[in-house]
């Protein structure tokens, strides 16, 4: 009983910022979040939303793209460029459903992308998965450093260096690399990686994972078309390996 009360208290402490200019949609989402005891704030344009994040960082952001004053692309870029807010999970919720829009959103650092019209059940599943990944219990935290060849992952500082060069990774790219670095040489299917990063109750398309893999390769590989670290095994999945000469 005590453990249940503590879990409920933790849920109530989690705050979600909705940046959405459509009052009906914002109100609909807020009511659903309140059912699960989340604290909710609403910003009706991009400029107000960015200011809210700076002044009082939330645990998660639900972000529309077509916003007045400052569009969602700019808001996402500002949040992910700020060391104080870059780790906040961003769930883009938008009517822009083209593949190019999804790729752009994920490459800007968004952690998930959901297209309108949407189901509240799916939205809540994605919210829970993102928050679960963002709030790892102390007893399950990783070691301070992980080393794979010339790649050094500073878990506590949330930094990755390649031979001393600091890489600029999104939170999802960092989580993906960290997971693979725990198991160097092991091959993971797309479904295994999606489950590990987003949880079992996720609604993440495999293509979204491929976008993160592609972006991570741009940072890790001197020639992304001929990767040495992050390899694709066609028809199987991906693995992180230590190149010859770096063992």
PDB file of C-alpha atoms in Angstrom:
ATOM      1  CA  UNK A   1       0.000   0.000   0.000  1.00  0.00           C
ATOM      2  CA  UNK A   2       2.824   2.408   0.915  1.00  0.00           C
ATOM      3  CA  UNK A   3       4.547   1.714  -2.412  1.00  0.00           C
ATOM      4  CA  UNK A   4       1.311   2.401  -4.305  1.00  0.00           C
ATOM      5  CA  UNK A   5       0.859   5.751  -2.547  1.00  0.00           C
ATOM      6  CA  UNK A   6       4.446   6.718  -3.374  1.00  0.00           C
ATOM      7  CA  UNK A   7       3.930   5.798  -7.035  1.00  0.00           C
ATOM      8  CA  UNK A   8       0.737   7.873  -7.215  1.00  0.00           C
ATOM      9  CA  UNK A   9       2.520  10.813  -5.608  1.00  0.00           C
ATOM     10  CA  UNK A  10       5.284  10.586  -8.196  1.00  0.00           C
ATOM     11  CA  UNK A  11       2.758  10.620 -11.044  1.00  0.00           C
ATOM     12  CA  UNK A  12       1.046  13.708  -9.608  1.00  0.00           C
ATOM     13  CA  UNK A  13       4.383  15.532  -9.513  1.00  0.00           C
ATOM     14  CA  UNK A  14       4.965  15.096 -13.241  1.00  0.00           C
ATOM     15  CA  UNK A  15       4.101  18.199 -15.222  1.00  0.00           C
ATOM     16  CA  UNK A  16       3.275  18.376 -18.922  1.00  0.00           C
ATOM     17  CA  UNK A  17       3.333  21.544 -21.015  1.00  0.00           C
ATOM     18  CA  UNK A  18       0.961  21.622 -23.997  1.00  0.00           C
ATOM     19  CA  UNK A  19       1.986  24.128 -26.676  1.00  0.00           C
ATOM     20  CA  UNK A  20      -1.096  24.247 -28.891  1.00  0.00           C
ATOM     21  CA  UNK A  21      -3.027  27.175 -30.402  1.00  0.00           C
ATOM     22  CA  UNK A  22      -6.284  25.257 -30.931  1.00  0.00           C
ATOM     23  CA  UNK A  23      -8.167  25.661 -27.617  1.00  0.00           C
ATOM     24  CA  UNK A  24     -10.421  22.647 -28.256  1.00  0.00           C
ATOM     25  CA  UNK A  25      -7.494  20.290 -28.838  1.00  0.00           C
ATOM     26  CA  UNK A  26      -5.519  21.707 -25.911  1.00  0.00           C
ATOM     27  CA  UNK A  27      -8.528  21.346 -23.600  1.00  0.00           C
ATOM     28  CA  UNK A  28      -9.201  17.788 -24.796  1.00  0.00           C
ATOM     29  CA  UNK A  29      -5.613  16.709 -24.106  1.00  0.00           C
ATOM     30  CA  UNK A  30      -5.509  18.500 -20.750  1.00  0.00           C
ATOM     31  CA  UNK A  31      -8.680  16.753 -19.550  1.00  0.00           C
ATOM     32  CA  UNK A  32      -7.245  13.361 -20.484  1.00  0.00           C
ATOM     33  CA  UNK A  33      -3.944  14.092 -18.734  1.00  0.00           C
ATOM     34  CA  UNK A  34      -5.763  15.226 -15.609  1.00  0.00           C
ATOM     35  CA  UNK A  35      -7.510  11.852 -15.462  1.00  0.00           C
ATOM     36  CA  UNK A  36      -4.085  10.293 -14.923  1.00  0.00           C
ATOM     37  CA  UNK A  37      -3.126  12.913 -12.294  1.00  0.00           C
ATOM     38  CA  UNK A  38      -0.621  14.822 -14.404  1.00  0.00           C
ATOM     39  CA  UNK A  39      -0.173  18.523 -13.777  1.00  0.00           C
ATOM     40  CA  UNK A  40      -0.845  20.464 -16.988  1.00  0.00           C
ATOM     41  CA  UNK A  41       0.061  23.881 -18.353  1.00  0.00           C
ATOM     42  CA  UNK A  42      -1.033  25.271 -21.720  1.00  0.00           C
ATOM     43  CA  UNK A  43       0.733  27.811 -23.942  1.00  0.00           C
ATOM     44  CA  UNK A  44      -1.245  29.122 -26.917  1.00  0.00           C
ATOM     45  CA  UNK A  45       1.650  30.198 -29.138  1.00  0.00           C
ATOM     46  CA  UNK A  46       5.264  29.280 -29.731  1.00  0.00           C
ATOM     47  CA  UNK A  47       6.774  32.337 -28.088  1.00  0.00           C
ATOM     48  CA  UNK A  48       4.806  31.817 -24.870  1.00  0.00           C
ATOM     49  CA  UNK A  49       5.636  28.106 -24.950  1.00  0.00           C
ATOM     50  CA  UNK A  50       9.385  28.703 -25.257  1.00  0.00           C
ATOM     51  CA  UNK A  51       9.210  31.219 -22.400  1.00  0.00           C
ATOM     52  CA  UNK A  52       7.286  28.744 -20.202  1.00  0.00           C
ATOM     53  CA  UNK A  53       9.955  26.092 -20.778  1.00  0.00           C
ATOM     54  CA  UNK A  54      12.766  28.483 -19.818  1.00  0.00           C
ATOM     55  CA  UNK A  55      10.998  29.807 -16.720  1.00  0.00           C
ATOM     56  CA  UNK A  56       9.676  26.501 -15.376  1.00  0.00           C
ATOM     57  CA  UNK A  57      10.908  23.406 -17.255  1.00  0.00           C
ATOM     58  CA  UNK A  58       8.203  20.702 -17.424  1.00  0.00           C
ATOM     59  CA  UNK A  59       8.728  16.945 -17.400  1.00  0.00           C
ATOM     60  CA  UNK A  60       7.385  16.591 -20.948  1.00  0.00           C
ATOM     61  CA  UNK A  61       6.239  18.851 -23.803  1.00  0.00           C
ATOM     62  CA  UNK A  62       3.426  18.166 -26.269  1.00  0.00           C
ATOM     63  CA  UNK A  63       4.200  20.473 -29.176  1.00  0.00           C
ATOM     64  CA  UNK A  64       2.152  21.543 -32.188  1.00  0.00           C
ATOM     65  CA  UNK A  65       4.114  22.711 -35.236  1.00  0.00           C
ATOM     66  CA  UNK A  66       1.801  25.238 -36.872  1.00  0.00           C
ATOM     67  CA  UNK A  67       1.867  27.877 -34.146  1.00  0.00           C
ATOM     68  CA  UNK A  68       1.577  31.677 -34.198  1.00  0.00           C
ATOM     69  CA  UNK A  69       4.462  33.978 -33.190  1.00  0.00           C
ATOM     70  CA  UNK A  70       7.044  31.174 -33.240  1.00  0.00           C
ATOM     71  CA  UNK A  71       6.425  27.915 -35.089  1.00  0.00           C
ATOM     72  CA  UNK A  72       6.966  24.509 -33.530  1.00  0.00           C
ATOM     73  CA  UNK A  73      10.142  23.836 -35.523  1.00  0.00           C
ATOM     74  CA  UNK A  74      11.761  26.910 -33.971  1.00  0.00           C
ATOM     75  CA  UNK A  75      10.487  26.057 -30.495  1.00  0.00           C
ATOM     76  CA  UNK A  76      11.893  22.536 -30.730  1.00  0.00           C
ATOM     77  CA  UNK A  77      15.236  23.851 -31.956  1.00  0.00           C
ATOM     78  CA  UNK A  78      15.479  26.371 -29.108  1.00  0.00           C
ATOM     79  CA  UNK A  79      14.628  23.801 -26.426  1.00  0.00           C
ATOM     80  CA  UNK A  80      17.103  21.212 -27.686  1.00  0.00           C
ATOM     81  CA  UNK A  81      19.886  23.801 -28.097  1.00  0.00           C
ATOM     82  CA  UNK A  82      19.643  24.892 -24.453  1.00  0.00           C
ATOM     83  CA  UNK A  83      21.698  22.690 -22.052  1.00  0.00           C
ATOM     84  CA  UNK A  84      19.125  23.369 -19.325  1.00  0.00           C
ATOM     85  CA  UNK A  85      16.164  22.052 -21.339  1.00  0.00           C
ATOM     86  CA  UNK A  86      17.559  19.721 -24.009  1.00  0.00           C
ATOM     87  CA  UNK A  87      16.805  16.572 -21.981  1.00  0.00           C
ATOM     88  CA  UNK A  88      13.063  17.350 -21.743  1.00  0.00           C
ATOM     89  CA  UNK A  89      11.142  14.849 -23.910  1.00  0.00           C
ATOM     90  CA  UNK A  90       9.216  16.482 -26.773  1.00  0.00           C
ATOM     91  CA  UNK A  91       6.208  14.809 -28.361  1.00  0.00           C
ATOM     92  CA  UNK A  92       5.284  16.577 -31.590  1.00  0.00           C
ATOM     93  CA  UNK A  93       1.535  16.479 -32.220  1.00  0.00           C
ATOM     94  CA  UNK A  94       0.659  17.938 -35.609  1.00  0.00           C
ATOM     95  CA  UNK A  95      -1.418  17.715 -38.756  1.00  0.00           C
ATOM     96  CA  UNK A  96       1.787  17.620 -40.822  1.00  0.00           C
ATOM     97  CA  UNK A  97       2.045  13.940 -41.632  1.00  0.00           C
ATOM     98  CA  UNK A  98       4.426  13.817 -44.591  1.00  0.00           C
ATOM     99  CA  UNK A  99       7.554  11.703 -44.252  1.00  0.00           C
ATOM    100  CA  UNK A 100       9.756  14.778 -44.732  1.00  0.00           C
ATOM    101  CA  UNK A 101       8.008  16.476 -41.790  1.00  0.00           C
ATOM    102  CA  UNK A 102       8.533  13.450 -39.545  1.00  0.00           C
ATOM    103  CA  UNK A 103      12.203  13.252 -40.480  1.00  0.00           C
ATOM    104  CA  UNK A 104      12.702  16.961 -39.862  1.00  0.00           C
ATOM    105  CA  UNK A 105      11.014  16.802 -36.462  1.00  0.00           C
ATOM    106  CA  UNK A 106      13.066  13.841 -35.284  1.00  0.00           C
ATOM    107  CA  UNK A 107      16.297  15.319 -36.612  1.00  0.00           C
ATOM    108  CA  UNK A 108      15.602  18.517 -34.650  1.00  0.00           C
ATOM    109  CA  UNK A 109      15.597  16.382 -31.505  1.00  0.00           C
ATOM    110  CA  UNK A 110      11.924  15.558 -30.948  1.00  0.00           C
ATOM    111  CA  UNK A 111      11.542  12.248 -29.122  1.00  0.00           C
ATOM    112  CA  UNK A 112       8.264  11.211 -30.755  1.00  0.00           C
ATOM    113  CA  UNK A 113       5.933  12.339 -33.554  1.00  0.00           C
ATOM    114  CA  UNK A 114       2.170  11.811 -33.657  1.00  0.00           C
ATOM    115  CA  UNK A 115      -0.087  12.953 -36.498  1.00  0.00           C
ATOM    116  CA  UNK A 116      -3.559  14.502 -36.095  1.00  0.00           C
ATOM    117  CA  UNK A 117      -6.231  13.235 -35.959  1.00  0.00           C
ATOM    118  CA  UNK A 118      -5.081  11.025 -33.107  1.00  0.00           C
ATOM    119  CA  UNK A 119      -6.549   8.720 -30.481  1.00  0.00           C
ATOM    120  CA  UNK A 120      -6.286   9.737 -26.842  1.00  0.00           C
ATOM    121  CA  UNK A 121      -5.356   6.165 -25.936  1.00  0.00           C
ATOM    122  CA  UNK A 122      -2.366   6.233 -28.270  1.00  0.00           C
ATOM    123  CA  UNK A 123      -1.352   9.686 -27.074  1.00  0.00           C
ATOM    124  CA  UNK A 124      -1.383   8.571 -23.442  1.00  0.00           C
ATOM    125  CA  UNK A 125       0.626   5.439 -24.263  1.00  0.00           C
ATOM    126  CA  UNK A 126       3.302   7.589 -25.871  1.00  0.00           C
ATOM    127  CA  UNK A 127       3.303  10.051 -22.973  1.00  0.00           C
ATOM    128  CA  UNK A 128       3.764   7.244 -20.445  1.00  0.00           C
ATOM    129  CA  UNK A 129       6.570   5.674 -22.492  1.00  0.00           C
ATOM    130  CA  UNK A 130       8.465   8.971 -22.805  1.00  0.00           C
ATOM    131  CA  UNK A 131       8.110   9.791 -19.117  1.00  0.00           C
ATOM    132  CA  UNK A 132       9.128   6.283 -18.108  1.00  0.00           C
ATOM    133  CA  UNK A 133      12.309   6.614 -20.148  1.00  0.00           C
ATOM    134  CA  UNK A 134      13.015  10.097 -18.779  1.00  0.00           C
ATOM    135  CA  UNK A 135      12.608   9.150 -15.103  1.00  0.00           C
ATOM    136  CA  UNK A 136      14.908   6.206 -14.446  1.00  0.00           C
ATOM    137  CA  UNK A 137      15.019   5.080 -10.769  1.00  0.00           C
ATOM    138  CA  UNK A 138      18.300   5.758  -8.986  1.00  0.00           C
ATOM    139  CA  UNK A 139      18.957   2.051  -8.446  1.00  0.00           C
ATOM    140  CA  UNK A 140      18.765   1.408 -12.189  1.00  0.00           C
ATOM    141  CA  UNK A 141      21.096   4.168 -13.292  1.00  0.00           C
ATOM    142  CA  UNK A 142      24.012   3.342 -15.545  1.00  0.00           C
ATOM    143  CA  UNK A 143      27.697   3.421 -14.660  1.00  0.00           C
ATOM    144  CA  UNK A 144      29.256   6.858 -14.957  1.00  0.00           C
ATOM    145  CA  UNK A 145      31.116   6.031 -18.188  1.00  0.00           C
ATOM    146  CA  UNK A 146      30.808   3.618 -21.093  1.00  0.00           C
ATOM    147  CA  UNK A 147      33.653   3.023 -23.528  1.00  0.00           C
ATOM    148  CA  UNK A 148      33.386   1.451 -26.996  1.00  0.00           C
ATOM    149  CA  UNK A 149      36.594   1.886 -28.969  1.00  0.00           C
ATOM    150  CA  UNK A 150      37.214   5.645 -29.233  1.00  0.00           C
ATOM    151  CA  UNK A 151      33.632   6.424 -28.167  1.00  0.00           C
ATOM    152  CA  UNK A 152      33.319   7.642 -24.568  1.00  0.00           C
ATOM    153  CA  UNK A 153      29.842   8.062 -23.083  1.00  0.00           C
ATOM    154  CA  UNK A 154      29.600  10.199 -19.943  1.00  0.00           C
ATOM    155  CA  UNK A 155      26.237   9.042 -18.605  1.00  0.00           C
ATOM    156  CA  UNK A 156      25.933  11.515 -15.745  1.00  0.00           C
ATOM    157  CA  UNK A 157      26.868  14.570 -17.842  1.00  0.00           C
ATOM    158  CA  UNK A 158      24.895  13.260 -20.830  1.00  0.00           C
ATOM    159  CA  UNK A 159      27.891  13.749 -23.163  1.00  0.00           C
ATOM    160  CA  UNK A 160      29.484  11.642 -25.884  1.00  0.00           C
ATOM    161  CA  UNK A 161      33.005  12.104 -27.197  1.00  0.00           C
ATOM    162  CA  UNK A 162      34.679  10.453 -30.148  1.00  0.00           C
ATOM    163  CA  UNK A 163      38.422  10.542 -29.658  1.00  0.00           C
ATOM    164  CA  UNK A 164      38.039  13.637 -27.498  1.00  0.00           C
ATOM    165  CA  UNK A 165      35.656  15.445 -29.899  1.00  0.00           C
ATOM    166  CA  UNK A 166      32.342  16.325 -28.275  1.00  0.00           C
ATOM    167  CA  UNK A 167      29.345  15.118 -30.290  1.00  0.00           C
ATOM    168  CA  UNK A 168      26.004  16.926 -30.407  1.00  0.00           C
ATOM    169  CA  UNK A 169      23.329  14.246 -29.910  1.00  0.00           C
ATOM    170  CA  UNK A 170      19.617  14.513 -29.270  1.00  0.00           C
ATOM    171  CA  UNK A 171      18.263  12.767 -26.142  1.00  0.00           C
ATOM    172  CA  UNK A 172      16.937   9.899 -28.263  1.00  0.00           C
ATOM    173  CA  UNK A 173      20.240   9.492 -30.123  1.00  0.00           C
ATOM    174  CA  UNK A 174      22.055   9.497 -26.780  1.00  0.00           C
ATOM    175  CA  UNK A 175      19.696   6.849 -25.374  1.00  0.00           C
ATOM    176  CA  UNK A 176      20.091   4.715 -28.502  1.00  0.00           C
ATOM    177  CA  UNK A 177      23.884   4.885 -28.465  1.00  0.00           C
ATOM    178  CA  UNK A 178      24.011   4.203 -24.730  1.00  0.00           C
ATOM    179  CA  UNK A 179      21.822   1.118 -25.092  1.00  0.00           C
ATOM    180  CA  UNK A 180      23.931  -0.282 -27.933  1.00  0.00           C
ATOM    181  CA  UNK A 181      27.125   0.514 -25.999  1.00  0.00           C
ATOM    182  CA  UNK A 182      25.930  -1.685 -23.138  1.00  0.00           C
ATOM    183  CA  UNK A 183      26.016  -4.605 -25.582  1.00  0.00           C
ATOM    184  CA  UNK A 184      28.840  -3.971 -28.106  1.00  0.00           C
ATOM    185  CA  UNK A 185      28.844  -6.501 -30.935  1.00  0.00           C
ATOM    186  CA  UNK A 186      25.309  -7.702 -30.224  1.00  0.00           C
ATOM    187  CA  UNK A 187      22.748  -7.402 -33.020  1.00  0.00           C
ATOM    188  CA  UNK A 188      19.332  -5.949 -32.173  1.00  0.00           C
ATOM    189  CA  UNK A 189      16.249  -6.016 -34.340  1.00  0.00           C
ATOM    190  CA  UNK A 190      14.358  -2.790 -34.933  1.00  0.00           C
ATOM    191  CA  UNK A 191      11.538  -4.029 -32.713  1.00  0.00           C
ATOM    192  CA  UNK A 192      13.948  -4.806 -29.856  1.00  0.00           C
ATOM    193  CA  UNK A 193      15.455  -1.327 -30.025  1.00  0.00           C
ATOM    194  CA  UNK A 194      12.060   0.356 -30.180  1.00  0.00           C
ATOM    195  CA  UNK A 195      10.870  -1.620 -27.154  1.00  0.00           C
ATOM    196  CA  UNK A 196      14.041  -0.808 -25.218  1.00  0.00           C
ATOM    197  CA  UNK A 197      13.841   2.922 -25.942  1.00  0.00           C
ATOM    198  CA  UNK A 198      10.120   3.607 -25.981  1.00  0.00           C
ATOM    199  CA  UNK A 199       8.628   0.704 -24.020  1.00  0.00           C
ATOM    200  CA  UNK A 200       6.253  -2.106 -24.841  1.00  0.00           C
ATOM    201  CA  UNK A 201       3.177   0.124 -25.072  1.00  0.00           C
ATOM    202  CA  UNK A 202       4.697   2.262 -27.815  1.00  0.00           C
ATOM    203  CA  UNK A 203       3.330   3.215 -31.200  1.00  0.00           C
ATOM    204  CA  UNK A 204       6.632   4.032 -32.865  1.00  0.00           C
ATOM    205  CA  UNK A 205       7.121   3.316 -36.558  1.00  0.00           C
ATOM    206  CA  UNK A 206      10.292   1.497 -37.595  1.00  0.00           C
ATOM    207  CA  UNK A 207      11.110   4.341 -39.969  1.00  0.00           C
ATOM    208  CA  UNK A 208      11.378   6.721 -36.997  1.00  0.00           C
ATOM    209  CA  UNK A 209      14.119   4.509 -35.558  1.00  0.00           C
ATOM    210  CA  UNK A 210      15.911   4.479 -38.911  1.00  0.00           C
ATOM    211  CA  UNK A 211      15.940   8.290 -38.882  1.00  0.00           C
ATOM    212  CA  UNK A 212      17.680   8.290 -35.492  1.00  0.00           C
ATOM    213  CA  UNK A 213      20.186   5.670 -36.720  1.00  0.00           C
ATOM    214  CA  UNK A 214      20.942   7.792 -39.789  1.00  0.00           C
ATOM    215  CA  UNK A 215      21.425  10.939 -37.714  1.00  0.00           C
ATOM    216  CA  UNK A 216      23.632   9.120 -35.189  1.00  0.00           C
ATOM    217  CA  UNK A 217      25.846   7.843 -38.017  1.00  0.00           C
ATOM    218  CA  UNK A 218      26.361  11.411 -39.246  1.00  0.00           C
ATOM    219  CA  UNK A 219      27.961  12.147 -35.878  1.00  0.00           C
ATOM    220  CA  UNK A 220      29.921   8.923 -35.359  1.00  0.00           C
ATOM    221  CA  UNK A 221      31.232   8.002 -38.777  1.00  0.00           C
ATOM    222  CA  UNK A 222      33.851   9.742 -40.892  1.00  0.00           C
ATOM    223  CA  UNK A 223      32.082   8.181 -43.888  1.00  0.00           C
ATOM    224  CA  UNK A 224      28.427   7.477 -42.967  1.00  0.00           C
ATOM    225  CA  UNK A 225      27.933   5.560 -46.227  1.00  0.00           C
ATOM    226  CA  UNK A 226      30.615   3.090 -45.057  1.00  0.00           C
ATOM    227  CA  UNK A 227      30.115   2.928 -41.274  1.00  0.00           C
ATOM    228  CA  UNK A 228      32.719   1.410 -38.991  1.00  0.00           C
ATOM    229  CA  UNK A 229      30.907   1.702 -35.655  1.00  0.00           C
ATOM    230  CA  UNK A 230      27.152   1.536 -36.212  1.00  0.00           C
ATOM    231  CA  UNK A 231      26.453  -1.308 -38.620  1.00  0.00           C
ATOM    232  CA  UNK A 232      23.312  -2.506 -40.376  1.00  0.00           C
ATOM    233  CA  UNK A 233      22.822  -6.237 -40.819  1.00  0.00           C
ATOM    234  CA  UNK A 234      20.402  -6.322 -43.715  1.00  0.00           C
ATOM    235  CA  UNK A 235      17.190  -8.108 -42.825  1.00  0.00           C
ATOM    236  CA  UNK A 236      18.232  -8.432 -39.161  1.00  0.00           C
ATOM    237  CA  UNK A 237      18.923  -5.125 -37.410  1.00  0.00           C
ATOM    238  CA  UNK A 238      21.746  -2.989 -36.019  1.00  0.00           C
ATOM    239  CA  UNK A 239      24.823  -3.359 -33.853  1.00  0.00           C
ATOM    240  CA  UNK A 240      27.575  -1.178 -32.391  1.00  0.00           C
ATOM    241  CA  UNK A 241      31.013  -2.647 -32.840  1.00  0.00           C
ATOM    242  CA  UNK A 242      34.595  -1.724 -32.046  1.00  0.00           C
ATOM    243  CA  UNK A 243      36.517  -1.320 -35.339  1.00  0.00           C
ATOM    244  CA  UNK A 244      39.676  -3.313 -35.858  1.00  0.00           C
ATOM    245  CA  UNK A 245      42.650  -1.558 -34.342  1.00  0.00           C
ATOM    246  CA  UNK A 246      40.624   0.046 -31.548  1.00  0.00           C
ATOM    247  CA  UNK A 247      40.094  -3.042 -29.343  1.00  0.00           C
TER     248      UNK A 247
END
